[in-house]
PDB file of C-alpha atoms in Angstrom:
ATOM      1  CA  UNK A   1       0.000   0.000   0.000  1.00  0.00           C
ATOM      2  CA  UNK A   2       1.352   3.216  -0.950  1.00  0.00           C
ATOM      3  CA  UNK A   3       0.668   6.846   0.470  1.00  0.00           C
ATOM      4  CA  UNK A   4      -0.580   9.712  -1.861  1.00  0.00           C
ATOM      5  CA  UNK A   5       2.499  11.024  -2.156  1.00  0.00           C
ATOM      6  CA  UNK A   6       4.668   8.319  -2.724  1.00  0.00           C
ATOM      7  CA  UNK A   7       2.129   8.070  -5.765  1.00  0.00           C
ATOM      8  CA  UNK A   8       2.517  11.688  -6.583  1.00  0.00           C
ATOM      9  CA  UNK A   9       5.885  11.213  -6.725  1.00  0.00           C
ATOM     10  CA  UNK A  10       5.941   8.068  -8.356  1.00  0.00           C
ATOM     11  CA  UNK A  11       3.798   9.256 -11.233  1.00  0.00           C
ATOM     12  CA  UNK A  12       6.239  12.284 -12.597  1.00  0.00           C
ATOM     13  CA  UNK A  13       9.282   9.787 -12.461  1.00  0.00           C
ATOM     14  CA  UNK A  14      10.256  11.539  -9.268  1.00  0.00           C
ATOM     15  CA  UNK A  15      10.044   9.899  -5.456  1.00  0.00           C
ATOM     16  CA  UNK A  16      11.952   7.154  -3.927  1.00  0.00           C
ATOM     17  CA  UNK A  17      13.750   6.373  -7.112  1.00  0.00           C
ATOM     18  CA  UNK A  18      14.909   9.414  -7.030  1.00  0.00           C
ATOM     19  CA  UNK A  19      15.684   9.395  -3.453  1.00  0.00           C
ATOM     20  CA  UNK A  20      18.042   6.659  -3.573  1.00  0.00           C
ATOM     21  CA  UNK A  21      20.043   8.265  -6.549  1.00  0.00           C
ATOM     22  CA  UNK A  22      20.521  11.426  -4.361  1.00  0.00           C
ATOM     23  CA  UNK A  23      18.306  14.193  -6.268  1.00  0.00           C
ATOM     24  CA  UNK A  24      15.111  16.435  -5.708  1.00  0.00           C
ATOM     25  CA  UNK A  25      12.291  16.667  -7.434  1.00  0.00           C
ATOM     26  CA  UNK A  26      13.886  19.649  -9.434  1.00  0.00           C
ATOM     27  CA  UNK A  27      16.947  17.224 -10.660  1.00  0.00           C
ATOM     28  CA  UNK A  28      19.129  18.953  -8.034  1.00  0.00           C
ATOM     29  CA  UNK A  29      21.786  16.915  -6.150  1.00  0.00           C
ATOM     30  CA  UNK A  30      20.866  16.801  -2.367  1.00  0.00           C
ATOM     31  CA  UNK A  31      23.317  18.000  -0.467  1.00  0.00           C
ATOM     32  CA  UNK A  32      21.434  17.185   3.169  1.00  0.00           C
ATOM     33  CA  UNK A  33      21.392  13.082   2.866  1.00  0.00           C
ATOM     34  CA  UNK A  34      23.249  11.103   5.907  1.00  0.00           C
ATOM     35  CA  UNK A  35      26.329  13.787   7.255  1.00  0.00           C
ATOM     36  CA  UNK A  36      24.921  16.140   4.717  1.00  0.00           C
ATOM     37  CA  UNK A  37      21.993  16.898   7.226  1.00  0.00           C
ATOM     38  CA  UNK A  38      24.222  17.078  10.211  1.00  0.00           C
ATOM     39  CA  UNK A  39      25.988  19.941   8.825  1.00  0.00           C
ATOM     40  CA  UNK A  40      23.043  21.779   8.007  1.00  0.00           C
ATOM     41  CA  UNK A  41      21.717  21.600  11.987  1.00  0.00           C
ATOM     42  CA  UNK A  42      25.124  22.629  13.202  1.00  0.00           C
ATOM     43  CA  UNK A  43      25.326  25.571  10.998  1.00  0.00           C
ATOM     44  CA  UNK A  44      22.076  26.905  11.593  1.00  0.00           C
ATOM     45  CA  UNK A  45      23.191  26.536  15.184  1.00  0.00           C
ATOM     46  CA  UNK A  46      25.952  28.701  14.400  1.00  0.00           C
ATOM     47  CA  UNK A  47      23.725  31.127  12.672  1.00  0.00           C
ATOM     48  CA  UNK A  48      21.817  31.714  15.314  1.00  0.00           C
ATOM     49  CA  UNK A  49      24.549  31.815  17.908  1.00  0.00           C
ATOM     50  CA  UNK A  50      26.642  34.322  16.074  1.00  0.00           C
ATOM     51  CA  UNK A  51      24.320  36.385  14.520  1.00  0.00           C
ATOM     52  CA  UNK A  52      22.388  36.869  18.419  1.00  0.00           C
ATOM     53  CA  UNK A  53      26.140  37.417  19.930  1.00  0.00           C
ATOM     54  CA  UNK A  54      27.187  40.064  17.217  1.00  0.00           C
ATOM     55  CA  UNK A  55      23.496  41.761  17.417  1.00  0.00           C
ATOM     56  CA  UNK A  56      23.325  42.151  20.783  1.00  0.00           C
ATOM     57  CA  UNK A  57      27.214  43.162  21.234  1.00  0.00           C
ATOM     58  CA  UNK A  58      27.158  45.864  18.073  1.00  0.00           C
ATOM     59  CA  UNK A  59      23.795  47.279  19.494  1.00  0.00           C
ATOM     60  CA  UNK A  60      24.975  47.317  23.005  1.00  0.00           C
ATOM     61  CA  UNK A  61      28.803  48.063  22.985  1.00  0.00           C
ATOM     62  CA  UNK A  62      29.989  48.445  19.678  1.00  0.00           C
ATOM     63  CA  UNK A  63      32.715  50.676  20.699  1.00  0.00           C
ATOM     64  CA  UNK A  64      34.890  48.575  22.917  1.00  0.00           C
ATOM     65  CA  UNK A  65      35.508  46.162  20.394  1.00  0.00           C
ATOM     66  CA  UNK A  66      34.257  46.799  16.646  1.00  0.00           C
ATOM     67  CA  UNK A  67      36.583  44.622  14.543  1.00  0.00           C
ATOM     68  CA  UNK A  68      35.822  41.473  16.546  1.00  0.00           C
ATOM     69  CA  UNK A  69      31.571  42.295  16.734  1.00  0.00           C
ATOM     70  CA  UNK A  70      31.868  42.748  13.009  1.00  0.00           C
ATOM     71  CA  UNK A  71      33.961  39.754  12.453  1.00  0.00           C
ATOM     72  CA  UNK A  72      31.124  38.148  14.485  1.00  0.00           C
ATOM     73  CA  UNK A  73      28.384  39.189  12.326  1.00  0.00           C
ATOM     74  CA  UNK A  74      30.368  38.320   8.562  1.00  0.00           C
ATOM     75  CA  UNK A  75      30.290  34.639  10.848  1.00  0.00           C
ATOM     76  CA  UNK A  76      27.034  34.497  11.203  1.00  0.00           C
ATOM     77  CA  UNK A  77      26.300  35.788   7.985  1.00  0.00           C
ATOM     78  CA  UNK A  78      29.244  33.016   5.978  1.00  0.00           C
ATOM     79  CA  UNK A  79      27.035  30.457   8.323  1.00  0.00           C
ATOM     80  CA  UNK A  80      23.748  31.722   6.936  1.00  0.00           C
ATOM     81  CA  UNK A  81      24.658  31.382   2.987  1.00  0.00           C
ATOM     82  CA  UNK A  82      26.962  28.139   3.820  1.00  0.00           C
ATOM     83  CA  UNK A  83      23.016  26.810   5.741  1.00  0.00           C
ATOM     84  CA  UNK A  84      21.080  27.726   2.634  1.00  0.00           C
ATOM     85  CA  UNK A  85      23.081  26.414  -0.043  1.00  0.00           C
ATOM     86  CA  UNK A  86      23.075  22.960   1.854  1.00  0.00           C
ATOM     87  CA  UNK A  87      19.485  23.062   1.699  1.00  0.00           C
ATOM     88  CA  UNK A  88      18.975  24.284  -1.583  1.00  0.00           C
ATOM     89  CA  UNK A  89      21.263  21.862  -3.389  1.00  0.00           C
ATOM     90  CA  UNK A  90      22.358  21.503  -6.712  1.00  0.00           C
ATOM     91  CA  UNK A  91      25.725  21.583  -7.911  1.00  0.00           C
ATOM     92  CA  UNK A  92      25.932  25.063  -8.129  1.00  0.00           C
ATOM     93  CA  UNK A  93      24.968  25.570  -4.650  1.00  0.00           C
ATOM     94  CA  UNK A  94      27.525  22.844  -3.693  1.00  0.00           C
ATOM     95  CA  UNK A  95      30.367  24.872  -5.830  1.00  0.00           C
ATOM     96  CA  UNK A  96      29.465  27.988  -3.642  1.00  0.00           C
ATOM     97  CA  UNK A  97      29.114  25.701  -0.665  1.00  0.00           C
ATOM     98  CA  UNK A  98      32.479  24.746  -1.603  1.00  0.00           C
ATOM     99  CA  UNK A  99      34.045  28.142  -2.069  1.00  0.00           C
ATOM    100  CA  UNK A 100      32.448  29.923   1.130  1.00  0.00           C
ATOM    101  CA  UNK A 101      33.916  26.600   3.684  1.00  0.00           C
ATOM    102  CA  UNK A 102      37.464  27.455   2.281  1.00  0.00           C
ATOM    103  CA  UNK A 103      36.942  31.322   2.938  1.00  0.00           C
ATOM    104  CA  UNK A 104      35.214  30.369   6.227  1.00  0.00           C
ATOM    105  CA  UNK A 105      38.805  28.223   7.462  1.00  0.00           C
ATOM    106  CA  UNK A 106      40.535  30.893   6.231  1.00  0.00           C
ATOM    107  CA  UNK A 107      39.185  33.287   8.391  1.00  0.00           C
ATOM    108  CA  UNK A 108      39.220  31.141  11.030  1.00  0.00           C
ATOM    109  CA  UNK A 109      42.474  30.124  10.727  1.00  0.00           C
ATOM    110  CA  UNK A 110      43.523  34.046  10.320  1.00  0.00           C
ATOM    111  CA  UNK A 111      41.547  35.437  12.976  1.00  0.00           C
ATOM    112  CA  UNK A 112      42.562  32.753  14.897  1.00  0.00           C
ATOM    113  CA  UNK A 113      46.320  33.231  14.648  1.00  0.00           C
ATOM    114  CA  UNK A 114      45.575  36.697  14.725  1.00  0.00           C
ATOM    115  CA  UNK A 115      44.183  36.318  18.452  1.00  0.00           C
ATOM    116  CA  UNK A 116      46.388  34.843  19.539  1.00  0.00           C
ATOM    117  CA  UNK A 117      49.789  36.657  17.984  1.00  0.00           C
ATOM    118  CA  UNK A 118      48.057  40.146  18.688  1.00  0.00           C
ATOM    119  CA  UNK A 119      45.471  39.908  21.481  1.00  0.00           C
ATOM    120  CA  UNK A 120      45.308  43.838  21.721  1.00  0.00           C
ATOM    121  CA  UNK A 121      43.341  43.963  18.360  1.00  0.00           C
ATOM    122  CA  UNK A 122      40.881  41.622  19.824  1.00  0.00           C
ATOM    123  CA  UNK A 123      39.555  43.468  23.543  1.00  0.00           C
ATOM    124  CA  UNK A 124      36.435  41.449  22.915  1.00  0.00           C
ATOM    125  CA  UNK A 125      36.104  38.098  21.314  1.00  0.00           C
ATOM    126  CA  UNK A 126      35.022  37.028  18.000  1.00  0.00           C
ATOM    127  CA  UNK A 127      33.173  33.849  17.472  1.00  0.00           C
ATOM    128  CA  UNK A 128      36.634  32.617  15.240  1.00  0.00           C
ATOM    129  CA  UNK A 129      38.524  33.757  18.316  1.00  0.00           C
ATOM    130  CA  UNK A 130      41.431  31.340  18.961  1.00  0.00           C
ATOM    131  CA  UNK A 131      40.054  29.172  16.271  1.00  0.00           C
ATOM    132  CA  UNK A 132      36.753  29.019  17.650  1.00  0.00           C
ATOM    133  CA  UNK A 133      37.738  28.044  21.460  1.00  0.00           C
ATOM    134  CA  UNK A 134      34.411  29.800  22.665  1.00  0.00           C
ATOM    135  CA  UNK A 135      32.395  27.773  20.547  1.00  0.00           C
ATOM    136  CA  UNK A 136      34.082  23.890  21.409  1.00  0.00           C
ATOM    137  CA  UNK A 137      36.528  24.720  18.171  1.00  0.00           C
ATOM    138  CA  UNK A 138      33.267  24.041  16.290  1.00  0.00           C
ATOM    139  CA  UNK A 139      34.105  27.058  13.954  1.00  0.00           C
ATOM    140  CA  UNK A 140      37.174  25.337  12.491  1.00  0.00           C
ATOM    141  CA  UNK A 141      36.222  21.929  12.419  1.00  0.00           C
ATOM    142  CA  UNK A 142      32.901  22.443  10.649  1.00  0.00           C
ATOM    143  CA  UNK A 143      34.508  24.316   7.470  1.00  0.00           C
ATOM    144  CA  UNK A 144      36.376  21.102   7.085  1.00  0.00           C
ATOM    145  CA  UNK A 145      34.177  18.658   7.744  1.00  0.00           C
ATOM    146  CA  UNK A 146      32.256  20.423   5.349  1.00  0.00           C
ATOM    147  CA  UNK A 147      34.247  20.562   2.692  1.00  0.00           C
ATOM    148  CA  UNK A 148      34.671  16.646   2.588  1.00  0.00           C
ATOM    149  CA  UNK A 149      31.451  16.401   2.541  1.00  0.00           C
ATOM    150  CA  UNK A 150      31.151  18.986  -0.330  1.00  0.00           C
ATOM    151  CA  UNK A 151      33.812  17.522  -2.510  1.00  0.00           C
ATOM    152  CA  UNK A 152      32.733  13.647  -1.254  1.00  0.00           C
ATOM    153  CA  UNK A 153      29.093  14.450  -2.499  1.00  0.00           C
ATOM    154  CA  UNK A 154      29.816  15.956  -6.218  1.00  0.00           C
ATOM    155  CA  UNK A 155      27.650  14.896  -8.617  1.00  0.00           C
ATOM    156  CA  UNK A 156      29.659  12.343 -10.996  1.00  0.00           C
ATOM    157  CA  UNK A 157      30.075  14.524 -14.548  1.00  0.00           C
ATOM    158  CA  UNK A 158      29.359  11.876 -17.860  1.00  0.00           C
ATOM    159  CA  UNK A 159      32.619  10.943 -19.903  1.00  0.00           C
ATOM    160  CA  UNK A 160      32.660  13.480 -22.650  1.00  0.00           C
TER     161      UNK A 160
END
């Protein structure tokens, strides 16, 4: 016995077959199957946590620390676009997945060094702060987790 929308989906070619080879409805490759969908709940956690720490800090005391509140906010906001091209899939969205992980370690590797060499530019924290310390080190071991996943779930391109 099957459920009206397995037979929706069943009847445009579409539904579990489709499942099982990894695309949407719209032909896109899904990017939030298995560790996929992990990713996308830690990085909406991250969105949330950074964006509500750089909010409340730029509103409340952005002039004791600017550089790391804004750093904090272009987090949250890296988090954001890295959350909705997970969900939104495709390999276009994975390519910019792709590119905005590597420019997330980088800054997290930067600011993070940076912290730490120069800890007078920082009188406040950032959420990339010692490589993410604040946060469990979550901020530099998502971008890479991330990018395996990224490069792990490209879509295999047809011999030419």
């Amino acid at each position: 016995m099957t459920s009206e929308t397995e037979a929706a989906g069943t009847a445009d070619g579409t539904g579990a077959a489709a499942e099982r080879k990894g695309t949407t409805t719209g032909g896109r490759t899904r990017l939030i199957k298995g560790p996929g969908l992990l990713l996308v709940w830690l990085y909406g956690v991250m969105v949330v946590g950074a964006l509500s720490r750089s909010v409340y800090q730029i509103s409340t005391e952005f002039g004791h620390a600017p550089l790391a509140y804004s750093l904090s906010l272009l987090a949250a906001l890296v988090y954001a676009f890295i959350t909705y091209t997970l969900v939104r899939g495709g390999e276009t969205a994975r390519r910019a997945a792709l590119a905005c992980c590597a420019a997330e370690l980088a800054g997290v590797v930067v600011v993070g060094a940076w912290t730490l060499i120069e800890p007078s530019a920082f009188p406040d924290t950032t959420v990339w702060s010692g490589f993410g310390r604040g946060y469990l080190f979550i901020p530099v071991l998502l971008p890479v987790t991330a990018l395996f996943w990224l490069r792990r779930s490209r879509t295999e391109q047809p011999a030419a």
